[in-house]
PDB file of C-alpha atoms in Angstrom:
ATOM      1  CA  MET A   1       7.297 -17.708  -9.470  1.00  0.00           C
ATOM      2  CA  GLU A   2       8.320 -21.230  -8.657  1.00  0.00           C
ATOM      3  CA  ARG A   3      11.226 -20.510 -11.077  1.00  0.00           C
ATOM      4  CA  VAL A   4      12.244 -17.476  -8.848  1.00  0.00           C
ATOM      5  CA  LEU A   5      12.024 -19.594  -5.777  1.00  0.00           C
ATOM      6  CA  ARG A   6      14.000 -22.601  -6.891  1.00  0.00           C
ATOM      7  CA  ASP A   7      16.716 -19.946  -7.941  1.00  0.00           C
ATOM      8  CA  ILE A   8      16.740 -18.544  -4.413  1.00  0.00           C
ATOM      9  CA  ILE A   9      16.824 -22.081  -2.889  1.00  0.00           C
ATOM     10  CA  SER A  10      19.811 -23.035  -5.182  1.00  0.00           C
ATOM     11  CA  GLU A  11      21.619 -20.126  -3.607  1.00  0.00           C
ATOM     12  CA  GLY A  12      21.378 -21.943  -0.106  1.00  0.00           C
ATOM     13  CA  CYS A  13      18.486 -20.051   1.544  1.00  0.00           C
ATOM     14  CA  THR A  14      16.498 -22.307   3.814  1.00  0.00           C
ATOM     15  CA  ARG A  15      14.120 -19.592   5.205  1.00  0.00           C
ATOM     16  CA  ILE A  16      11.842 -17.678   2.485  1.00  0.00           C
ATOM     17  CA  TYR A  17       9.689 -14.938   3.441  1.00  0.00           C
ATOM     18  CA  CYS A  18       7.156 -13.895   0.690  1.00  0.00           C
ATOM     19  CA  VAL A  19       5.426 -10.860   1.262  1.00  0.00           C
ATOM     20  CA  HIS A  20       2.475  -9.493  -1.020  1.00  0.00           C
ATOM     21  CA  LEU A  21      -0.209  -6.898  -1.387  1.00  0.00           C
ATOM     22  CA  SER A  22      -3.502  -7.441   0.202  1.00  0.00           C
ATOM     23  CA  SER A  23      -5.138 -10.587  -0.670  1.00  0.00           C
ATOM     24  CA  LYS A  24      -8.381  -8.894  -0.761  1.00  0.00           C
ATOM     25  CA  LEU A  25      -7.251  -6.800  -3.673  1.00  0.00           C
ATOM     26  CA  SER A  26      -4.957  -9.002  -5.522  1.00  0.00           C
ATOM     27  CA  ALA A  27      -4.893 -12.941  -6.216  1.00  0.00           C
ATOM     28  CA  PHE A  28      -1.095 -12.872  -6.061  1.00  0.00           C
ATOM     29  CA  TYR A  29      -1.031 -13.927  -2.285  1.00  0.00           C
ATOM     30  CA  ASN A  30      -3.105 -17.056  -3.157  1.00  0.00           C
ATOM     31  CA  VAL A  31      -1.003 -17.837  -6.188  1.00  0.00           C
ATOM     32  CA  MET A  32       2.093 -17.835  -3.929  1.00  0.00           C
ATOM     33  CA  LYS A  33       0.466 -20.197  -1.351  1.00  0.00           C
ATOM     34  CA  SER A  34      -0.334 -22.584  -4.030  1.00  0.00           C
ATOM     35  CA  VAL A  35       3.386 -22.674  -5.417  1.00  0.00           C
ATOM     36  CA  THR A  36       5.013 -22.849  -1.870  1.00  0.00           C
ATOM     37  CA  GLU A  37       2.786 -26.076  -1.071  1.00  0.00           C
ATOM     38  CA  ARG A  38       3.979 -27.560  -4.138  1.00  0.00           C
ATOM     39  CA  LEU A  39       7.570 -26.584  -3.284  1.00  0.00           C
ATOM     40  CA  LYS A  40       7.488 -27.896   0.388  1.00  0.00           C
ATOM     41  CA  GLU A  41       7.009 -31.483  -0.994  1.00  0.00           C
ATOM     42  CA  LYS A  42      10.441 -31.239  -3.139  1.00  0.00           C
ATOM     43  CA  PHE A  43      12.443 -29.152  -0.606  1.00  0.00           C
ATOM     44  CA  PRO A  44      11.395 -30.221   2.814  1.00  0.00           C
ATOM     45  CA  SER A  45      14.546 -28.678   4.694  1.00  0.00           C
ATOM     46  CA  VAL A  46      13.275 -25.108   3.278  1.00  0.00           C
ATOM     47  CA  THR A  47      10.787 -23.069   5.349  1.00  0.00           C
ATOM     48  CA  PHE A  48       8.321 -20.854   3.392  1.00  0.00           C
ATOM     49  CA  ARG A  49       6.441 -18.043   4.983  1.00  0.00           C
ATOM     50  CA  VAL A  50       3.721 -16.336   2.903  1.00  0.00           C
ATOM     51  CA  ILE A  51       2.534 -13.097   4.263  1.00  0.00           C
ATOM     52  CA  ASP A  52      -0.105 -10.700   3.498  1.00  0.00           C
ATOM     53  CA  THR A  53       0.496  -7.340   4.328  1.00  0.00           C
ATOM     54  CA  ARG A  54      -3.130  -6.016   4.414  1.00  0.00           C
ATOM     55  CA  GLN A  55      -1.864  -3.153   2.327  1.00  0.00           C
ATOM     56  CA  VAL A  56      -0.712  -1.691  -1.308  1.00  0.00           C
ATOM     57  CA  SER A  57       1.819   0.501  -2.399  1.00  0.00           C
ATOM     58  CA  ILE A  58       3.587   2.554   0.232  1.00  0.00           C
ATOM     59  CA  GLY A  59       1.634   0.809   3.029  1.00  0.00           C
ATOM     60  CA  ALA A  60       2.795  -2.541   1.950  1.00  0.00           C
ATOM     61  CA  GLY A  61       6.286  -1.157   2.201  1.00  0.00           C
ATOM     62  CA  TYR A  62       5.820   0.049   5.720  1.00  0.00           C
ATOM     63  CA  VAL A  63       4.615  -3.543   6.631  1.00  0.00           C
ATOM     64  CA  LEU A  64       7.888  -4.941   5.025  1.00  0.00           C
ATOM     65  CA  LEU A  65      10.316  -2.665   6.825  1.00  0.00           C
ATOM     66  CA  LYS A  66       8.474  -3.989  10.131  1.00  0.00           C
ATOM     67  CA  LEU A  67       8.834  -7.464   9.224  1.00  0.00           C
ATOM     68  CA  MET A  68      12.497  -7.323   8.092  1.00  0.00           C
ATOM     69  CA  GLU A  69      13.214  -5.855  11.751  1.00  0.00           C
ATOM     70  CA  SER A  70      11.147  -8.364  13.399  1.00  0.00           C
ATOM     71  CA  VAL A  71      12.734 -11.616  11.376  1.00  0.00           C
ATOM     72  CA  LYS A  72      16.236  -9.890  12.452  1.00  0.00           C
ATOM     73  CA  ASP A  73      15.109  -9.905  16.150  1.00  0.00           C
ATOM     74  CA  GLY A  74      14.028 -13.630  15.994  1.00  0.00           C
ATOM     75  CA  ARG A  75      10.245 -12.998  16.108  1.00  0.00           C
ATOM     76  CA  GLU A  76       8.229 -15.838  14.795  1.00  0.00           C
ATOM     77  CA  ASP A  77       4.668 -14.392  15.363  1.00  0.00           C
ATOM     78  CA  LEU A  78       4.569 -12.518  11.832  1.00  0.00           C
ATOM     79  CA  GLU A  79       0.844 -12.357  11.569  1.00  0.00           C
ATOM     80  CA  ARG A  80       1.005 -10.300  14.867  1.00  0.00           C
ATOM     81  CA  VAL A  81       3.632  -8.310  13.671  1.00  0.00           C
ATOM     82  CA  VAL A  82       1.459  -7.228  10.402  1.00  0.00           C
ATOM     83  CA  GLN A  83      -1.430  -6.647  12.771  1.00  0.00           C
ATOM     84  CA  GLU A  84       0.666  -4.060  14.956  1.00  0.00           C
ATOM     85  CA  ALA A  85       2.219  -2.614  11.728  1.00  0.00           C
ATOM     86  CA  ASN A  86      -1.322  -1.773  10.307  1.00  0.00           C
ATOM     87  CA  GLU A  87      -2.608  -0.561  13.637  1.00  0.00           C
ATOM     88  CA  ARG A  88      -0.093   2.438  13.009  1.00  0.00           C
ATOM     89  CA  ILE A  89      -0.407   3.054   9.514  1.00  0.00           C
ATOM     90  CA  LYS A  90      -2.718   5.699   7.954  1.00  0.00           C
ATOM     91  CA  ILE A  91      -3.239   5.960   4.213  1.00  0.00           C
ATOM     92  CA  ARG A  92      -5.205   8.455   2.165  1.00  0.00           C
ATOM     93  CA  PHE A  93      -5.459   8.822  -1.518  1.00  0.00           C
ATOM     94  CA  SER A  94      -7.594  10.053  -4.207  1.00  0.00           C
ATOM     95  CA  VAL A  95      -8.185   9.989  -8.118  1.00  0.00           C
ATOM     96  CA  LEU A  96      -9.189  12.946 -10.324  1.00  0.00           C
ATOM     97  CA  GLU A  97     -11.066  11.001 -12.832  1.00  0.00           C
ATOM     98  CA  PHE A  98     -12.867   7.996 -13.086  1.00  0.00           C
ATOM     99  CA  ASP A  99     -12.373   6.633 -16.477  1.00  0.00           C
ATOM    100  CA  TYR A 100      -9.837   4.090 -15.462  1.00  0.00           C
ATOM    101  CA  LEU A 101     -11.671   2.841 -12.343  1.00  0.00           C
ATOM    102  CA  MET A 102     -14.824   2.262 -14.511  1.00  0.00           C
ATOM    103  CA  LYS A 103     -12.887   0.351 -16.997  1.00  0.00           C
ATOM    104  CA  SER A 104     -11.195  -1.854 -14.205  1.00  0.00           C
ATOM    105  CA  GLY A 105     -14.929  -2.533 -12.466  1.00  0.00           C
ATOM    106  CA  ARG A 106     -13.758  -0.486  -9.201  1.00  0.00           C
ATOM    107  CA  VAL A 107     -16.810   1.751  -9.615  1.00  0.00           C
ATOM    108  CA  LYS A 108     -20.037   1.765 -11.173  1.00  0.00           C
ATOM    109  CA  THR A 109     -19.998   3.455 -14.694  1.00  0.00           C
ATOM    110  CA  ILE A 110     -22.915   5.778 -13.764  1.00  0.00           C
ATOM    111  CA  THR A 111     -21.120   6.616 -10.407  1.00  0.00           C
ATOM    112  CA  GLY A 112     -17.952   7.429 -12.303  1.00  0.00           C
ATOM    113  CA  MET A 113     -19.649   9.528 -15.021  1.00  0.00           C
ATOM    114  CA  LEU A 114     -21.299  11.646 -12.305  1.00  0.00           C
ATOM    115  CA  GLY A 115     -18.147  11.844 -10.398  1.00  0.00           C
ATOM    116  CA  ASN A 116     -16.277  13.169 -13.552  1.00  0.00           C
ATOM    117  CA  LEU A 117     -18.846  15.729 -14.309  1.00  0.00           C
ATOM    118  CA  VAL A 118     -19.347  17.411 -11.299  1.00  0.00           C
ATOM    119  CA  LYS A 119     -15.744  16.974  -9.971  1.00  0.00           C
ATOM    120  CA  ILE A 120     -16.436  15.094  -6.788  1.00  0.00           C
ATOM    121  CA  HIS A 121     -13.466  13.104  -5.840  1.00  0.00           C
ATOM    122  CA  PRO A 122     -13.414  10.127  -3.411  1.00  0.00           C
ATOM    123  CA  ILE A 123     -10.798  10.128  -0.588  1.00  0.00           C
ATOM    124  CA  LEU A 124      -9.975   6.555  -0.035  1.00  0.00           C
ATOM    125  CA  SER A 125      -8.100   4.485   2.740  1.00  0.00           C
ATOM    126  CA  ILE A 126      -6.968   0.971   2.994  1.00  0.00           C
ATOM    127  CA  GLU A 127      -8.895  -0.660   6.100  1.00  0.00           C
ATOM    128  CA  ASP A 128      -8.312  -4.606   6.875  1.00  0.00           C
ATOM    129  CA  GLY A 129      -6.931  -4.981   3.532  1.00  0.00           C
ATOM    130  CA  GLU A 130      -9.864  -3.348   1.630  1.00  0.00           C
ATOM    131  CA  LEU A 131     -10.499  -0.063  -0.152  1.00  0.00           C
ATOM    132  CA  LYS A 132     -12.907   2.123   1.870  1.00  0.00           C
ATOM    133  CA  VAL A 133     -14.256   5.502   0.836  1.00  0.00           C
ATOM    134  CA  VAL A 134     -13.743   7.791   4.002  1.00  0.00           C
ATOM    135  CA  ALA A 135     -14.769  11.103   2.254  1.00  0.00           C
ATOM    136  CA  LYS A 136     -15.749  12.648  -0.829  1.00  0.00           C
ATOM    137  CA  LYS A 137     -14.807  16.249  -1.596  1.00  0.00           C
ATOM    138  CA  ARG A 138     -15.520  18.769  -4.517  1.00  0.00           C
ATOM    139  CA  GLY A 139     -12.642  20.113  -6.172  1.00  0.00           C
ATOM    140  CA  LEU A 140      -8.815  19.451  -5.748  1.00  0.00           C
ATOM    141  CA  LYS A 141      -8.110  21.955  -2.768  1.00  0.00           C
ATOM    142  CA  ASN A 142     -10.733  20.286  -0.670  1.00  0.00           C
ATOM    143  CA  VAL A 143      -9.449  17.082  -1.406  1.00  0.00           C
ATOM    144  CA  VAL A 144      -5.747  17.970  -0.337  1.00  0.00           C
ATOM    145  CA  GLU A 145      -7.017  19.479   2.692  1.00  0.00           C
ATOM    146  CA  LYS A 146      -8.921  16.642   4.083  1.00  0.00           C
ATOM    147  CA  ILE A 147      -5.888  14.212   3.391  1.00  0.00           C
ATOM    148  CA  VAL A 148      -3.713  16.525   5.341  1.00  0.00           C
ATOM    149  CA  GLN A 149      -6.301  16.703   8.111  1.00  0.00           C
ATOM    150  CA  ASP A 150      -6.554  13.111   8.359  1.00  0.00           C
ATOM    151  CA  LEU A 151      -2.734  12.331   8.564  1.00  0.00           C
ATOM    152  CA  LYS A 152      -1.948  15.095  10.900  1.00  0.00           C
ATOM    153  CA  THR A 153      -0.503  13.253  13.967  1.00  0.00           C
ATOM    154  CA  ASP A 154       1.804  13.808  16.901  1.00  0.00           C
ATOM    155  CA  GLY A 155       4.851  11.901  17.636  1.00  0.00           C
ATOM    156  CA  ARG A 156       7.588  10.097  15.627  1.00  0.00           C
ATOM    157  CA  LYS A 157       6.515   8.768  12.204  1.00  0.00           C
ATOM    158  CA  MET A 158       7.641   8.294   8.578  1.00  0.00           C
ATOM    159  CA  LEU A 159       5.795   9.945   5.940  1.00  0.00           C
ATOM    160  CA  GLY A 160       5.142   8.418   2.458  1.00  0.00           C
ATOM    161  CA  LEU A 161       3.901  10.008  -0.766  1.00  0.00           C
ATOM    162  CA  VAL A 162       2.679   8.553  -3.830  1.00  0.00           C
ATOM    163  CA  TYR A 163       1.583   9.782  -7.311  1.00  0.00           C
ATOM    164  CA  ALA A 164       0.785   8.164 -10.821  1.00  0.00           C
ATOM    165  CA  GLY A 165       1.162  10.448 -13.628  1.00  0.00           C
ATOM    166  CA  GLU A 166       4.028  13.063 -13.342  1.00  0.00           C
ATOM    167  CA  GLU A 167       1.480  15.784 -13.509  1.00  0.00           C
ATOM    168  CA  MET A 168       0.409  14.578  -9.710  1.00  0.00           C
ATOM    169  CA  LYS A 169       3.905  14.982  -8.270  1.00  0.00           C
ATOM    170  CA  GLU A 170       3.508  18.560  -7.591  1.00  0.00           C
ATOM    171  CA  ILE A 171       0.368  17.795  -5.341  1.00  0.00           C
ATOM    172  CA  VAL A 172       2.111  15.516  -3.258  1.00  0.00           C
ATOM    173  CA  LEU A 173       4.831  17.846  -2.888  1.00  0.00           C
ATOM    174  CA  GLU A 174       2.343  20.528  -1.535  1.00  0.00           C
ATOM    175  CA  ILE A 175       1.051  17.602   0.892  1.00  0.00           C
ATOM    176  CA  GLU A 176       4.506  17.048   1.975  1.00  0.00           C
ATOM    177  CA  GLU A 177       4.898  20.721   2.876  1.00  0.00           C
ATOM    178  CA  LYS A 178       1.846  20.943   4.711  1.00  0.00           C
ATOM    179  CA  LEU A 179       2.558  17.820   6.965  1.00  0.00           C
ATOM    180  CA  LYS A 180       6.026  18.417   7.385  1.00  0.00           C
ATOM    181  CA  ASP A 181       7.187  18.753  11.331  1.00  0.00           C
ATOM    182  CA  GLU A 182      10.150  18.016  13.454  1.00  0.00           C
ATOM    183  CA  HIS A 183       8.993  14.611  14.224  1.00  0.00           C
ATOM    184  CA  ILE A 184       9.043  13.178  10.648  1.00  0.00           C
ATOM    185  CA  GLU A 185      12.143  10.803  10.624  1.00  0.00           C
ATOM    186  CA  ARG A 186      11.853   9.872   7.126  1.00  0.00           C
ATOM    187  CA  VAL A 187      10.066  10.949   3.930  1.00  0.00           C
ATOM    188  CA  ASP A 188       9.514   8.817   0.811  1.00  0.00           C
ATOM    189  CA  ILE A 189       8.320   9.952  -2.469  1.00  0.00           C
ATOM    190  CA  VAL A 190       7.695   7.234  -4.967  1.00  0.00           C
ATOM    191  CA  ARG A 191       5.790   6.874  -8.291  1.00  0.00           C
ATOM    192  CA  LEU A 192       2.989   4.346  -8.598  1.00  0.00           C
ATOM    193  CA  PRO A 193       4.057   1.254 -10.488  1.00  0.00           C
ATOM    194  CA  PRO A 194       2.234   0.413 -13.512  1.00  0.00           C
ATOM    195  CA  THR A 195       0.554  -2.791 -11.865  1.00  0.00           C
ATOM    196  CA  LEU A 196      -1.421  -0.356  -9.793  1.00  0.00           C
ATOM    197  CA  ALA A 197      -1.737   2.558 -11.926  1.00  0.00           C
ATOM    198  CA  VAL A 198      -3.393   0.668 -14.688  1.00  0.00           C
ATOM    199  CA  HIS A 199      -6.351   0.556 -12.305  1.00  0.00           C
ATOM    200  CA  SER A 200      -6.445   4.242 -11.079  1.00  0.00           C
ATOM    201  CA  GLY A 201      -5.251   6.070 -14.113  1.00  0.00           C
ATOM    202  CA  PRO A 202      -2.432   8.802 -13.983  1.00  0.00           C
ATOM    203  CA  LYS A 203      -4.508  11.223 -12.047  1.00  0.00           C
ATOM    204  CA  MET A 204      -3.912   9.294  -8.589  1.00  0.00           C
ATOM    205  CA  PHE A 205      -2.110  10.718  -5.782  1.00  0.00           C
ATOM    206  CA  GLY A 206      -1.888  10.136  -1.827  1.00  0.00           C
ATOM    207  CA  ALA A 207      -0.042   9.807   1.152  1.00  0.00           C
ATOM    208  CA  GLY A 208       0.548   7.711   4.242  1.00  0.00           C
ATOM    209  CA  VAL A 209       2.305   8.011   7.735  1.00  0.00           C
ATOM    210  CA  PHE A 210       3.691   5.160   9.753  1.00  0.00           C
ATOM    211  CA  ILE A 211       3.713   6.192  13.559  1.00  0.00           C
ATOM    212  CA  LEU A 212       6.725   4.819  14.984  1.00  0.00           C
TER     213      LEU A 212
END
């Protein structure tokens, strides 16, 4: 990362914004803080801002969009911008099998085995940068219904849909159809990158809204 930043500095940039996944879920934020502290001594004319989005995946993308807009407007209180964005983001996602979460230590082995056996799936959210289980439902149909129910909202908004394995794409398209209304100004459908999918496994899907 130091090499990447040095390349950016060599291009003449004097203000560098490093925007990262939640520091409660990834060590990358703290790594970058350490790297930029070292570089400040060598490049005193360069300003670094290392920013914790308190989100992952599509939620982090929404925070990034708001940060870019705010920087262009000349705002300096970027921590406040992150807080404001998070107050308008709703994220819901689920996994249909627990094997990967057990191996990564995200859930206890016994809990995961029972979940696989009885087909009870958690519905999760990101709250203040941490994973939170907001509900548990038996069967895929009930999971989808709960996600749609939680994300239904009036007013202008952006809708994001995310999936890991290709077999999950059909589910997020179903969620999109159920959430579609005239107030949605933008829809993004993205496949989960390997750095996140390695923890969730291929049977992960979710959705999020950013209230404008």
